[in-house]
PDB file of C-alpha atoms in Angstrom:
ATOM      1  CA  MET R   1     -36.296   1.742   7.960  1.00  0.00           C
ATOM      2  CA  SER R   2     -35.331  -1.457   9.616  1.00  0.00           C
ATOM      3  CA  CYS R   3     -31.854  -2.588   9.661  1.00  0.00           C
ATOM      4  CA  LYS R   4     -29.339  -4.616  11.694  1.00  0.00           C
ATOM      5  CA  LYS R   5     -26.939  -2.878  14.197  1.00  0.00           C
ATOM      6  CA  SER R   6     -24.354  -2.957  11.454  1.00  0.00           C
ATOM      7  CA  THR R   7     -25.269  -2.926   7.729  1.00  0.00           C
ATOM      8  CA  ILE R   8     -23.302  -2.545   4.517  1.00  0.00           C
ATOM      9  CA  ARG R   9     -24.780  -1.735   1.160  1.00  0.00           C
ATOM     10  CA  ARG R  10     -22.692  -1.637  -2.098  1.00  0.00           C
ATOM     11  CA  LEU R  11     -23.493   0.961  -4.784  1.00  0.00           C
ATOM     12  CA  SER R  12     -23.365   0.002  -8.391  1.00  0.00           C
ATOM     13  CA  GLY R  13     -24.209   1.974 -11.584  1.00  0.00           C
ATOM     14  CA  ARG R  14     -26.392   0.942 -14.454  1.00  0.00           C
ATOM     15  CA  ASP R  15     -23.323  -0.858 -15.922  1.00  0.00           C
ATOM     16  CA  GLY R  16     -23.093  -2.954 -12.798  1.00  0.00           C
ATOM     17  CA  LYS R  17     -19.709  -1.453 -11.761  1.00  0.00           C
ATOM     18  CA  ILE R  18     -19.374  -0.831  -7.932  1.00  0.00           C
ATOM     19  CA  TYR R  19     -18.562   2.862  -7.295  1.00  0.00           C
ATOM     20  CA  GLY R  20     -19.087   2.961  -3.506  1.00  0.00           C
ATOM     21  CA  GLU R  21     -20.555   1.578  -0.304  1.00  0.00           C
ATOM     22  CA  LEU R  22     -22.558   2.688   2.657  1.00  0.00           C
ATOM     23  CA  LYS R  23     -21.807   1.394   6.163  1.00  0.00           C
ATOM     24  CA  TYR R  24     -24.400   2.040   8.789  1.00  0.00           C
ATOM     25  CA  ASN R  25     -24.093   1.434  12.525  1.00  0.00           C
ATOM     26  CA  ARG R  26     -27.302   1.881  14.399  1.00  0.00           C
ATOM     27  CA  GLU R  27     -26.070   1.677  18.065  1.00  0.00           C
ATOM     28  CA  ASP R  28     -22.778  -0.335  17.628  1.00  0.00           C
ATOM     29  CA  PHE R  29     -20.055   2.324  17.637  1.00  0.00           C
ATOM     30  CA  ARG R  30     -16.626   1.452  18.706  1.00  0.00           C
ATOM     31  CA  ARG R  31     -13.477   3.621  18.999  1.00  0.00           C
ATOM     32  CA  PHE R  32     -11.431   3.593  15.757  1.00  0.00           C
ATOM     33  CA  GLY R  33      -7.616   3.885  15.904  1.00  0.00           C
ATOM     34  CA  PHE R  34      -5.678   5.988  13.454  1.00  0.00           C
ATOM     35  CA  HIS R  35      -6.416   4.776   9.843  1.00  0.00           C
ATOM     36  CA  SER R  36      -7.293   5.996   6.388  1.00  0.00           C
ATOM     37  CA  HIS R  37      -9.490   5.002   3.455  1.00  0.00           C
ATOM     38  CA  PRO R  38      -8.573   4.771  -0.152  1.00  0.00           C
ATOM     39  CA  THR R  39     -12.102   6.394  -0.909  1.00  0.00           C
ATOM     40  CA  PHE R  40     -13.578   9.852  -0.744  1.00  0.00           C
ATOM     41  CA  SER R  41     -15.806   9.444   2.338  1.00  0.00           C
ATOM     42  CA  LEU R  42     -18.680  11.276   3.999  1.00  0.00           C
ATOM     43  CA  SER R  43     -19.967  10.641   7.602  1.00  0.00           C
ATOM     44  CA  ALA R  44     -23.018  11.796   9.399  1.00  0.00           C
ATOM     45  CA  ILE R  45     -24.918  10.765  12.576  1.00  0.00           C
ATOM     46  CA  ASP R  46     -28.612  10.799  13.737  1.00  0.00           C
ATOM     47  CA  ALA R  47     -28.006  11.510  17.389  1.00  0.00           C
ATOM     48  CA  GLY R  48     -25.190  11.907  20.013  1.00  0.00           C
ATOM     49  CA  ALA R  49     -21.760  13.102  19.154  1.00  0.00           C
ATOM     50  CA  ILE R  50     -18.508  11.772  17.752  1.00  0.00           C
ATOM     51  CA  GLU R  51     -15.024  13.335  18.168  1.00  0.00           C
ATOM     52  CA  VAL R  52     -13.021  13.026  14.952  1.00  0.00           C
ATOM     53  CA  HIS R  53      -9.326  13.774  15.223  1.00  0.00           C
ATOM     54  CA  PHE R  54      -7.435  14.336  11.914  1.00  0.00           C
ATOM     55  CA  HIS R  55      -3.639  14.092  11.664  1.00  0.00           C
ATOM     56  CA  ASN R  56      -1.939  17.462  11.781  1.00  0.00           C
ATOM     57  CA  ALA R  57      -5.197  19.271  12.492  1.00  0.00           C
ATOM     58  CA  SER R  58      -7.454  20.122  15.450  1.00  0.00           C
ATOM     59  CA  SER R  59     -10.215  17.583  16.403  1.00  0.00           C
ATOM     60  CA  LYS R  60     -13.719  18.226  15.286  1.00  0.00           C
ATOM     61  CA  THR R  61     -17.065  17.218  16.970  1.00  0.00           C
ATOM     62  CA  LEU R  62     -19.564  15.592  14.500  1.00  0.00           C
ATOM     63  CA  ARG R  63     -23.225  16.201  15.640  1.00  0.00           C
ATOM     64  CA  PRO R  64     -26.545  15.944  13.837  1.00  0.00           C
ATOM     65  CA  GLY R  65     -26.764  18.805  11.294  1.00  0.00           C
ATOM     66  CA  ALA R  66     -23.167  18.316  10.160  1.00  0.00           C
ATOM     67  CA  VAL R  67     -21.267  16.130   7.613  1.00  0.00           C
ATOM     68  CA  ALA R  68     -17.612  15.184   7.934  1.00  0.00           C
ATOM     69  CA  PHE R  69     -15.299  14.587   4.801  1.00  0.00           C
ATOM     70  CA  TYR R  70     -12.303  12.289   4.523  1.00  0.00           C
ATOM     71  CA  PRO R  71     -10.126  12.819   1.402  1.00  0.00           C
ATOM     72  CA  PRO R  72      -8.495   9.562   0.107  1.00  0.00           C
ATOM     73  CA  ASN R  73      -5.780   8.418   2.510  1.00  0.00           C
ATOM     74  CA  ARG R  74      -6.309  11.215   5.121  1.00  0.00           C
ATOM     75  CA  VAL R  75      -5.350   9.659   8.406  1.00  0.00           C
ATOM     76  CA  HIS R  76      -7.872  10.097  11.289  1.00  0.00           C
ATOM     77  CA  ARG R  77      -9.412   8.419  14.265  1.00  0.00           C
ATOM     78  CA  THR R  78     -12.832   8.636  15.951  1.00  0.00           C
ATOM     79  CA  ALA R  79     -14.292   8.213  19.373  1.00  0.00           C
ATOM     80  CA  LEU R  80     -17.759   8.521  20.896  1.00  0.00           C
ATOM     81  CA  SER R  81     -18.142  11.701  22.975  1.00  0.00           C
ATOM     82  CA  SER R  82     -21.734  11.134  23.979  1.00  0.00           C
ATOM     83  CA  SER R  83     -23.638   8.332  25.790  1.00  0.00           C
ATOM     84  CA  ARG R  84     -26.649   8.755  23.567  1.00  0.00           C
ATOM     85  CA  PRO R  85     -27.492   6.087  21.001  1.00  0.00           C
ATOM     86  CA  LEU R  86     -26.659   7.173  17.477  1.00  0.00           C
ATOM     87  CA  GLY R  87     -27.023   6.152  13.865  1.00  0.00           C
ATOM     88  CA  TYR R  88     -23.700   6.472  12.173  1.00  0.00           C
ATOM     89  CA  TYR R  89     -23.571   6.689   8.365  1.00  0.00           C
ATOM     90  CA  ASN R  90     -20.326   6.199   6.453  1.00  0.00           C
ATOM     91  CA  LEU R  91     -20.506   6.709   2.640  1.00  0.00           C
ATOM     92  CA  HIS R  92     -17.356   5.594   0.828  1.00  0.00           C
ATOM     93  CA  LEU R  93     -17.072   6.650  -2.795  1.00  0.00           C
ATOM     94  CA  ASP R  94     -14.664   5.782  -5.585  1.00  0.00           C
ATOM     95  CA  PRO R  95     -12.409   8.959  -5.930  1.00  0.00           C
ATOM     96  CA  ALA R  96     -12.274   8.598  -9.775  1.00  0.00           C
ATOM     97  CA  TYR R  97     -16.075   8.515  -9.842  1.00  0.00           C
ATOM     98  CA  CYS R  98     -16.258  11.726  -7.757  1.00  0.00           C
ATOM     99  CA  LEU R  99     -13.575  13.552  -9.695  1.00  0.00           C
ATOM    100  CA  GLN R 100     -15.326  12.754 -12.974  1.00  0.00           C
ATOM    101  CA  ARG R 101     -18.399  14.377 -11.675  1.00  0.00           C
ATOM    102  CA  TRP R 102     -16.397  17.401 -10.164  1.00  0.00           C
ATOM    103  CA  ARG R 103     -14.733  18.002 -13.543  1.00  0.00           C
ATOM    104  CA  GLU R 104     -18.054  18.358 -15.186  1.00  0.00           C
ATOM    105  CA  GLN R 105     -18.390  21.633 -13.100  1.00  0.00           C
ATOM    106  CA  GLU R 106     -14.753  22.458 -12.722  1.00  0.00           C
ATOM    107  CA  PRO R 107     -12.549  21.040 -15.542  1.00  0.00           C
ATOM    108  CA  ASP R 108      -9.230  21.604 -13.718  1.00  0.00           C
ATOM    109  CA  ALA R 109     -10.148  19.783 -10.561  1.00  0.00           C
ATOM    110  CA  LYS R 110      -7.412  17.394  -9.791  1.00  0.00           C
ATOM    111  CA  ASP R 111      -7.622  16.176  -6.231  1.00  0.00           C
ATOM    112  CA  PHE R 112      -9.489  16.536  -2.877  1.00  0.00           C
ATOM    113  CA  ASN R 113      -7.002  18.896  -1.192  1.00  0.00           C
ATOM    114  CA  ALA R 114      -9.730  21.496  -0.575  1.00  0.00           C
ATOM    115  CA  PHE R 115     -11.419  19.134   1.883  1.00  0.00           C
ATOM    116  CA  TRP R 116      -8.207  19.258   4.054  1.00  0.00           C
ATOM    117  CA  LYS R 117      -9.419  22.839   4.841  1.00  0.00           C
ATOM    118  CA  MET R 118     -13.131  21.872   5.191  1.00  0.00           C
ATOM    119  CA  PRO R 119     -13.204  18.593   7.141  1.00  0.00           C
ATOM    120  CA  VAL R 120     -16.754  19.229   8.593  1.00  0.00           C
ATOM    121  CA  LEU R 121     -19.610  21.146   6.912  1.00  0.00           C
ATOM    122  CA  GLU R 122     -22.312  22.489   9.269  1.00  0.00           C
ATOM    123  CA  ALA R 123     -25.264  23.004   6.962  1.00  0.00           C
ATOM    124  CA  ARG R 124     -28.751  21.597   7.775  1.00  0.00           C
ATOM    125  CA  ASP R 125     -29.798  21.395   4.178  1.00  0.00           C
ATOM    126  CA  PHE R 126     -26.852  19.385   3.028  1.00  0.00           C
ATOM    127  CA  TYR R 127     -27.013  17.261   6.117  1.00  0.00           C
ATOM    128  CA  GLU R 128     -30.688  16.352   5.341  1.00  0.00           C
ATOM    129  CA  HIS R 129     -29.902  15.565   1.797  1.00  0.00           C
ATOM    130  CA  THR R 130     -27.104  13.260   2.869  1.00  0.00           C
ATOM    131  CA  LEU R 131     -29.298  11.425   5.384  1.00  0.00           C
ATOM    132  CA  LEU R 132     -32.041  11.095   2.790  1.00  0.00           C
ATOM    133  CA  LEU R 133     -29.652   9.451   0.339  1.00  0.00           C
ATOM    134  CA  CYS R 134     -28.315   7.181   2.988  1.00  0.00           C
ATOM    135  CA  ARG R 135     -31.672   6.060   4.184  1.00  0.00           C
ATOM    136  CA  LEU R 136     -32.845   5.433   0.542  1.00  0.00           C
ATOM    137  CA  ILE R 137     -29.684   3.326  -0.021  1.00  0.00           C
ATOM    138  CA  LEU R 138     -30.600   1.222   3.058  1.00  0.00           C
ATOM    139  CA  GLU R 139     -34.143   0.767   1.746  1.00  0.00           C
ATOM    140  CA  ASN R 140     -32.706  -0.680  -1.526  1.00  0.00           C
ATOM    141  CA  GLU R 141     -34.045   2.115  -3.744  1.00  0.00           C
ATOM    142  CA  PRO R 142     -33.328   1.476  -7.558  1.00  0.00           C
ATOM    143  CA  PRO R 143     -29.701   2.206  -8.543  1.00  0.00           C
ATOM    144  CA  LYS R 144     -30.779   4.896 -11.061  1.00  0.00           C
ATOM    145  CA  ARG R 145     -32.586   6.955  -8.381  1.00  0.00           C
ATOM    146  CA  ILE R 146     -29.608   6.607  -6.010  1.00  0.00           C
ATOM    147  CA  GLU R 147     -27.217   7.670  -8.630  1.00  0.00           C
ATOM    148  CA  THR R 148     -29.274  10.671  -9.505  1.00  0.00           C
ATOM    149  CA  LEU R 149     -29.553  11.738  -5.796  1.00  0.00           C
ATOM    150  CA  LEU R 150     -25.896  11.207  -5.236  1.00  0.00           C
ATOM    151  CA  GLY R 151     -25.037  13.258  -8.301  1.00  0.00           C
ATOM    152  CA  GLY R 152     -27.055  16.143  -6.934  1.00  0.00           C
ATOM    153  CA  LEU R 153     -25.373  15.771  -3.553  1.00  0.00           C
ATOM    154  CA  LEU R 154     -21.846  15.915  -5.000  1.00  0.00           C
ATOM    155  CA  ASP R 155     -22.802  18.838  -7.290  1.00  0.00           C
ATOM    156  CA  ASP R 156     -24.034  20.733  -4.149  1.00  0.00           C
ATOM    157  CA  LEU R 157     -20.899  19.842  -2.268  1.00  0.00           C
ATOM    158  CA  PHE R 158     -18.444  20.888  -5.059  1.00  0.00           C
ATOM    159  CA  ASP R 159     -20.259  24.161  -5.404  1.00  0.00           C
ATOM    160  CA  ARG R 160     -19.604  24.775  -1.710  1.00  0.00           C
ATOM    161  CA  VAL R 161     -15.884  24.139  -1.879  1.00  0.00           C
ATOM    162  CA  ALA R 162     -15.323  26.029  -5.204  1.00  0.00           C
ATOM    163  CA  VAL R 163     -14.113  29.083  -3.327  1.00  0.00           C
ATOM    164  CA  ILE R 164     -11.429  27.098  -1.351  1.00  0.00           C
ATOM    165  CA  ARG R 165      -7.925  27.067  -2.978  1.00  0.00           C
ATOM    166  CA  HIS R 166      -6.424  23.589  -3.357  1.00  0.00           C
ATOM    167  CA  ASP R 167      -3.568  24.270  -1.137  1.00  0.00           C
ATOM    168  CA  GLY R 168      -4.604  22.742   2.171  1.00  0.00           C
ATOM    169  CA  LYS R 169      -2.319  19.675   2.144  1.00  0.00           C
ATOM    170  CA  SER R 170       1.280  20.204   3.172  1.00  0.00           C
ATOM    171  CA  THR R 171       3.958  18.427   1.117  1.00  0.00           C
ATOM    172  CA  ASP R 172       7.327  16.920   1.861  1.00  0.00           C
ATOM    173  CA  PRO R 173       9.367  15.583  -1.135  1.00  0.00           C
ATOM    174  CA  LEU R 174      11.263  13.083   0.986  1.00  0.00           C
ATOM    175  CA  THR R 175       8.261  11.358   2.725  1.00  0.00           C
ATOM    176  CA  ASP R 176       6.152  11.646  -0.464  1.00  0.00           C
ATOM    177  CA  SER R 177       8.910   9.727  -2.265  1.00  0.00           C
ATOM    178  CA  VAL R 178       9.024   7.146   0.460  1.00  0.00           C
ATOM    179  CA  ALA R 179       5.287   6.607   0.349  1.00  0.00           C
ATOM    180  CA  ARG R 180       5.425   6.090  -3.448  1.00  0.00           C
ATOM    181  CA  PHE R 181       8.328   3.549  -2.882  1.00  0.00           C
ATOM    182  CA  LEU R 182       6.276   1.669  -0.271  1.00  0.00           C
ATOM    183  CA  ASP R 183       3.208   1.609  -2.497  1.00  0.00           C
ATOM    184  CA  GLU R 184       5.175   0.041  -5.308  1.00  0.00           C
ATOM    185  CA  ARG R 185       6.644  -2.576  -2.815  1.00  0.00           C
ATOM    186  CA  LEU R 186       3.596  -3.802  -1.062  1.00  0.00           C
ATOM    187  CA  ASP R 187       4.215  -7.349  -2.255  1.00  0.00           C
ATOM    188  CA  ASP R 188       7.853  -7.238  -1.222  1.00  0.00           C
ATOM    189  CA  PRO R 189       8.045  -4.544   1.502  1.00  0.00           C
ATOM    190  CA  PRO R 190      11.453  -3.079   2.427  1.00  0.00           C
ATOM    191  CA  SER R 191      12.884  -3.150   5.860  1.00  0.00           C
ATOM    192  CA  LEU R 192      13.507   0.102   7.661  1.00  0.00           C
ATOM    193  CA  GLU R 193      17.223  -0.362   7.268  1.00  0.00           C
ATOM    194  CA  GLU R 194      16.829  -0.853   3.493  1.00  0.00           C
ATOM    195  CA  LEU R 195      14.678   2.342   3.390  1.00  0.00           C
ATOM    196  CA  SER R 196      17.317   4.100   5.363  1.00  0.00           C
ATOM    197  CA  ARG R 197      20.077   3.075   2.871  1.00  0.00           C
ATOM    198  CA  HIS R 198      18.033   3.871  -0.155  1.00  0.00           C
ATOM    199  CA  PHE R 199      17.022   7.331   0.937  1.00  0.00           C
ATOM    200  CA  GLY R 200      20.171   8.237   2.910  1.00  0.00           C
ATOM    201  CA  TYR R 201      18.544   9.048   6.236  1.00  0.00           C
ATOM    202  CA  HIS R 202      18.968   7.428   9.753  1.00  0.00           C
ATOM    203  CA  PRO R 203      16.038   5.039  10.294  1.00  0.00           C
ATOM    204  CA  ASP R 204      14.749   6.998  13.360  1.00  0.00           C
ATOM    205  CA  VAL R 205      14.832  10.204  11.436  1.00  0.00           C
ATOM    206  CA  LEU R 206      13.036   8.805   8.425  1.00  0.00           C
ATOM    207  CA  ASN R 207      10.366   7.083  10.554  1.00  0.00           C
ATOM    208  CA  ARG R 208       9.754  10.303  12.674  1.00  0.00           C
ATOM    209  CA  ARG R 209       9.400  12.460   9.571  1.00  0.00           C
ATOM    210  CA  PHE R 210       7.184   9.987   7.897  1.00  0.00           C
ATOM    211  CA  LYS R 211       4.898   9.900  10.883  1.00  0.00           C
ATOM    212  CA  GLN R 212       4.803  13.709  11.123  1.00  0.00           C
ATOM    213  CA  ARG R 213       3.703  13.912   7.424  1.00  0.00           C
ATOM    214  CA  PHE R 214       1.221  11.007   7.261  1.00  0.00           C
ATOM    215  CA  GLY R 215       0.174  10.365  10.878  1.00  0.00           C
ATOM    216  CA  LEU R 216       1.313   6.688  10.642  1.00  0.00           C
ATOM    217  CA  SER R 217       4.664   5.150  11.262  1.00  0.00           C
ATOM    218  CA  LEU R 218       6.258   3.251   8.385  1.00  0.00           C
ATOM    219  CA  ARG R 219       5.023   0.038   9.565  1.00  0.00           C
ATOM    220  CA  ALA R 220       1.579   1.202  10.275  1.00  0.00           C
ATOM    221  CA  TYR R 221       1.428   2.795   6.802  1.00  0.00           C
ATOM    222  CA  LEU R 222       2.211  -0.570   5.180  1.00  0.00           C
ATOM    223  CA  ILE R 223      -0.449  -2.312   7.206  1.00  0.00           C
ATOM    224  CA  ASP R 224      -3.019   0.470   6.298  1.00  0.00           C
ATOM    225  CA  ARG R 225      -2.266   0.045   2.499  1.00  0.00           C
ATOM    226  CA  ARG R 226      -2.440  -3.738   2.793  1.00  0.00           C
ATOM    227  CA  LEU R 227      -5.887  -3.351   4.342  1.00  0.00           C
ATOM    228  CA  HIS R 228      -7.040  -1.160   1.484  1.00  0.00           C
ATOM    229  CA  ARG R 229      -5.958  -3.889  -0.885  1.00  0.00           C
ATOM    230  CA  ALA R 230      -7.638  -6.494   1.286  1.00  0.00           C
ATOM    231  CA  LYS R 231     -10.982  -4.703   1.119  1.00  0.00           C
ATOM    232  CA  ALA R 232     -10.728  -4.781  -2.628  1.00  0.00           C
ATOM    233  CA  LEU R 233     -10.055  -8.421  -2.713  1.00  0.00           C
ATOM    234  CA  LEU R 234     -12.870  -9.282  -0.345  1.00  0.00           C
ATOM    235  CA  LEU R 235     -15.317  -7.289  -2.520  1.00  0.00           C
ATOM    236  CA  GLU R 236     -14.271  -9.503  -5.506  1.00  0.00           C
ATOM    237  CA  GLY R 237     -15.692 -12.464  -3.613  1.00  0.00           C
ATOM    238  CA  GLU R 238     -13.241 -14.853  -5.222  1.00  0.00           C
ATOM    239  CA  TYR R 239     -10.836 -15.432  -2.228  1.00  0.00           C
ATOM    240  CA  SER R 240     -11.362 -16.842   1.231  1.00  0.00           C
ATOM    241  CA  VAL R 241     -10.212 -14.779   4.227  1.00  0.00           C
ATOM    242  CA  ALA R 242      -7.110 -16.945   4.493  1.00  0.00           C
ATOM    243  CA  GLN R 243      -6.198 -16.373   0.807  1.00  0.00           C
ATOM    244  CA  VAL R 244      -6.720 -12.663   1.104  1.00  0.00           C
ATOM    245  CA  ALA R 245      -4.387 -12.671   4.204  1.00  0.00           C
ATOM    246  CA  ALA R 246      -1.743 -14.373   2.186  1.00  0.00           C
ATOM    247  CA  GLU R 247      -2.252 -12.200  -0.870  1.00  0.00           C
ATOM    248  CA  THR R 248      -1.776  -9.029   1.091  1.00  0.00           C
ATOM    249  CA  GLY R 249       1.323 -10.042   3.006  1.00  0.00           C
ATOM    250  CA  PHE R 250       0.059 -10.722   6.488  1.00  0.00           C
ATOM    251  CA  TYR R 251       1.898 -13.287   8.538  1.00  0.00           C
ATOM    252  CA  ASP R 252      -1.172 -15.386   8.863  1.00  0.00           C
ATOM    253  CA  GLN R 253      -5.019 -15.232   8.977  1.00  0.00           C
ATOM    254  CA  SER R 254      -5.006 -14.432  12.681  1.00  0.00           C
ATOM    255  CA  HIS R 255      -2.827 -11.355  12.237  1.00  0.00           C
ATOM    256  CA  PHE R 256      -4.958 -10.204   9.253  1.00  0.00           C
ATOM    257  CA  VAL R 257      -8.289 -10.603  11.079  1.00  0.00           C
ATOM    258  CA  LYS R 258      -7.022  -8.737  14.160  1.00  0.00           C
ATOM    259  CA  ALA R 259      -5.632  -5.785  12.007  1.00  0.00           C
ATOM    260  CA  PHE R 260      -8.858  -5.586  10.026  1.00  0.00           C
ATOM    261  CA  LYS R 261     -11.049  -5.423  13.057  1.00  0.00           C
ATOM    262  CA  LYS R 262      -8.795  -2.854  14.710  1.00  0.00           C
ATOM    263  CA  ALA R 263      -9.117  -0.590  11.574  1.00  0.00           C
ATOM    264  CA  TYR R 264     -12.740  -1.221  10.630  1.00  0.00           C
ATOM    265  CA  SER R 265     -14.427  -2.550  13.650  1.00  0.00           C
ATOM    266  CA  LEU R 266     -15.717  -5.710  12.020  1.00  0.00           C
ATOM    267  CA  PRO R 267     -14.049  -8.967  10.903  1.00  0.00           C
ATOM    268  CA  PRO R 268     -13.272  -9.407   7.147  1.00  0.00           C
ATOM    269  CA  GLY R 269     -15.780 -12.244   6.937  1.00  0.00           C
ATOM    270  CA  GLU R 270     -18.582  -9.850   7.707  1.00  0.00           C
ATOM    271  CA  TYR R 271     -17.302  -7.216   5.172  1.00  0.00           C
ATOM    272  CA  ARG R 272     -17.923  -9.290   2.156  1.00  0.00           C
TER     273      ARG R 272
END
């Protein structure tokens, strides 16, 4: 396998619809601040070690032989905890695609809450299956074969979590309502004062409870969701970086590029 230090491959089905992407960093790992992904994601490494800190949970060390899981919108950060070179694989999958597969085995599957209780799986056979899939994606294997291997990997994974009850994610009606309100107002985000009036809580209290629940302040949450939308627009390929910045509510292109690089360790122009 021969690839650049940082490589992205998009995954598409036989109908041409994109259902995921693989991002591979061969020796170019940078610390990631708190962020989330709208996808269901898996991570694995070839060598070295990475410290993964999940909001409201203890940190986990990711080493060869283990695979980490990130449910949609789970806030986390990562840092290199070894000086050894590493190959870092991040497989980001459309949640709807994964749930459809899961429901073929477990019809009442509704979400990914079980993975809040199993953030890292230490199982050599599953790890080897994951790396084989990632390497074949990087080698541009035919989509039909990739989809078959991925289906087998997901079936294996869902079998392993079948015994875990879907109650790992704490809830807070207030902050969940605030999050939904913000998601609906991404094009016209409310000020902290407006949120305070709408929900009847002091701004400091509201912001503190929100951060305890999601791991991000209200402002950081808005930026995170705008970046999710920006990634989707970049994938469409119909907008320039400046247009994406404007469409997603950033002050200007410079602020957008800075936020994108901080969250994903590469500029938006390279993400396309």
